[in-house]
Tab-separated table of C-alpha atoms in Angstrom:
chain	number	residue	atom	x	y	z
A	262	UNK	CA	169.821	90.207	224.820
A	263	UNK	CA	172.902	90.172	222.619
A	264	UNK	CA	171.658	91.599	219.321
A	265	UNK	CA	171.087	95.193	218.260
A	266	UNK	CA	169.319	95.834	214.932
A	267	UNK	CA	170.156	99.221	213.411
A	268	UNK	CA	168.338	99.111	210.052
A	269	UNK	CA	165.078	98.109	208.422
A	270	UNK	CA	165.017	94.305	208.508
A	271	UNK	CA	162.663	94.187	205.503
A	272	UNK	CA	165.777	94.429	203.307
A	273	UNK	CA	166.699	90.830	204.132
A	274	UNK	CA	163.075	89.701	204.309
A	275	UNK	CA	162.559	90.707	200.674
A	276	UNK	CA	165.894	89.514	199.292
A	277	UNK	CA	165.681	87.166	196.293
A	278	UNK	CA	166.691	83.618	197.216
A	279	UNK	CA	167.841	80.662	195.129
A	280	UNK	CA	168.115	78.224	198.057
A	281	UNK	CA	166.115	77.311	201.161
A	282	UNK	CA	168.204	79.483	203.470
A	283	UNK	CA	170.204	82.716	203.434
A	284	UNK	CA	172.823	83.684	206.023
A	285	UNK	CA	175.994	85.743	206.357
A	286	UNK	CA	179.369	84.038	205.925
A	287	UNK	CA	181.090	83.303	209.235
A	288	UNK	CA	184.157	85.486	209.733
A	289	UNK	CA	187.471	83.933	210.640
A	290	UNK	CA	188.442	82.511	213.078
A	291	UNK	CA	185.021	80.837	213.352
A	292	UNK	CA	185.027	79.094	209.980
A	293	UNK	CA	185.152	75.396	209.116
A	294	UNK	CA	188.735	74.790	210.230
A	295	UNK	CA	187.859	75.998	213.735
A	296	UNK	CA	184.593	74.015	213.856
A	297	UNK	CA	186.347	70.924	212.533
A	298	UNK	CA	188.913	71.101	215.333
A	299	UNK	CA	186.291	71.522	218.047
A	300	UNK	CA	184.170	68.640	216.791
A	301	UNK	CA	187.056	66.251	216.189
A	302	UNK	CA	188.379	66.999	219.661
A	303	UNK	CA	184.950	66.114	221.069
A	304	UNK	CA	184.750	62.865	219.105
A	305	UNK	CA	187.220	61.690	216.425
A	306	UNK	CA	184.415	59.619	214.853
A	307	UNK	CA	182.967	62.868	213.487
A	308	UNK	CA	186.018	63.405	211.263
A	309	UNK	CA	184.241	61.911	208.235
A	310	UNK	CA	181.587	64.640	208.346
A	311	UNK	CA	184.080	67.233	207.201
A	312	UNK	CA	185.155	66.094	203.739
A	313	UNK	CA	185.616	69.059	201.387
A	314	UNK	CA	184.342	71.635	203.873
A	315	UNK	CA	187.496	73.773	203.786
A	316	UNK	CA	186.625	75.059	200.318
A	317	UNK	CA	183.133	76.142	201.397
A	318	UNK	CA	182.425	79.024	203.773
A	319	UNK	CA	180.519	78.289	206.969
A	320	UNK	CA	177.659	80.607	207.869
A	321	UNK	CA	176.562	82.313	211.052
A	322	UNK	CA	172.936	81.483	211.925
A	323	UNK	CA	172.519	84.553	214.154
A	324	UNK	CA	170.435	85.975	211.309
A	325	UNK	CA	168.869	83.415	209.049
A	326	UNK	CA	166.312	83.914	206.290
A	327	UNK	CA	164.361	80.797	205.391
A	328	UNK	CA	162.224	79.983	202.394
A	329	UNK	CA	159.526	78.205	204.385
A	330	UNK	CA	158.023	76.594	201.301
A	331	UNK	CA	161.364	74.902	200.511
A	332	UNK	CA	161.962	74.204	204.208
A	333	UNK	CA	158.680	72.274	204.446
A	334	UNK	CA	158.903	70.657	201.003
A	335	UNK	CA	162.335	69.208	201.771
A	336	UNK	CA	161.493	68.427	205.431
A	337	UNK	CA	164.598	70.293	206.505
A	338	UNK	CA	163.508	70.488	210.158
A	339	UNK	CA	163.652	66.698	210.448
A	340	UNK	CA	167.099	66.601	208.860
A	341	UNK	CA	168.470	69.347	211.156
A	342	UNK	CA	167.109	67.466	214.178
A	343	UNK	CA	168.892	64.312	212.943
A	344	UNK	CA	172.184	66.259	212.653
A	345	UNK	CA	171.647	67.650	216.159
A	346	UNK	CA	171.075	64.164	217.596
A	347	UNK	CA	174.095	62.754	215.735
A	348	UNK	CA	176.301	65.576	217.037
A	349	UNK	CA	174.814	65.236	220.537
A	350	UNK	CA	173.880	68.929	220.564
A	351	UNK	CA	177.456	70.076	219.944
A	352	UNK	CA	177.503	73.706	218.820
A	353	UNK	CA	173.721	73.998	219.173
A	354	UNK	CA	172.234	75.079	215.812
A	355	UNK	CA	175.403	76.394	214.120
A	356	UNK	CA	176.952	73.045	213.243
A	357	UNK	CA	173.788	71.082	212.301
A	358	UNK	CA	172.603	73.903	210.010
A	359	UNK	CA	176.012	74.244	208.345
A	360	UNK	CA	176.258	70.506	207.753
A	361	UNK	CA	172.712	70.405	206.375
A	362	UNK	CA	173.294	73.219	203.887
A	363	UNK	CA	177.015	72.529	203.286
A	364	UNK	CA	177.705	75.589	201.165
A	365	UNK	CA	174.256	75.568	199.536
A	366	UNK	CA	172.917	78.861	200.843
A	367	UNK	CA	172.421	82.436	199.730
A	368	UNK	CA	174.791	84.940	201.276
A	369	UNK	CA	173.494	87.921	203.243
A	370	UNK	CA	175.624	91.077	203.241
A	371	UNK	CA	178.166	91.070	206.115
A	372	UNK	CA	176.643	94.260	207.531
A	373	UNK	CA	173.690	92.162	208.703
A	374	UNK	CA	175.895	90.128	211.021
A	375	UNK	CA	178.773	91.883	212.706
A	376	UNK	CA	179.408	89.006	215.115
A	377	UNK	CA	181.776	88.176	217.931
A	378	UNK	CA	181.425	91.531	219.626
A	379	UNK	CA	181.231	89.785	223.005
A	380	UNK	CA	184.690	88.273	222.459
A	381	UNK	CA	186.702	90.504	220.145
A	382	UNK	CA	189.010	93.092	221.657
A	383	UNK	CA	189.039	95.232	218.500
A	384	UNK	CA	186.562	95.819	215.695
A	385	UNK	CA	187.387	98.376	212.986
A	386	UNK	CA	185.323	101.533	213.369
A	387	UNK	CA	184.174	101.271	209.737
A	388	UNK	CA	182.635	97.858	210.486
A	389	UNK	CA	180.769	99.240	213.479
A	390	UNK	CA	179.622	102.326	211.573
A	391	UNK	CA	178.243	100.309	208.638
A	392	UNK	CA	176.756	97.488	210.711
A	393	UNK	CA	173.042	96.895	210.376
A	394	UNK	CA	173.042	94.193	213.029
A	395	UNK	CA	175.445	93.991	215.963
A	396	UNK	CA	175.714	90.542	217.561
A	397	UNK	CA	177.442	90.363	220.914
A	398	UNK	CA	178.038	86.614	220.665
A	399	UNK	CA	180.369	85.427	223.384
A	400	UNK	CA	180.756	86.070	227.087
A	401	UNK	CA	180.429	89.859	227.229
A	402	UNK	CA	177.010	91.444	226.595
A	403	UNK	CA	176.072	95.120	226.225
């Protein structure tokens, strides 16, 4: 277990959506430039996948709201599986989902995804106080 929910989750369940998925923006240093470096180090052939990604924020799929009607209509599951196969499972679901939605997602308030708590040595007290979801992603768990 690496996630602690501290608020009523119905707030994100009922949020209005314009796209098939909603997620919080990934905080630095885990944005596109970091992901690009990891992937290109794994296989330079993947370099072409990252055109124009620096101008778009990556998202953290630790909390993800999906419009299942759109998901099924567009057969998004099949496409995400294809990305996963192409990337040989690199970065599990984070990278395939970000490449699939490539900046085309609704943004969830940052308080719903205070991430990296299993790696960061310091998190501002205000962030912890206002957090609705604490995600201890990384090596250290509560």
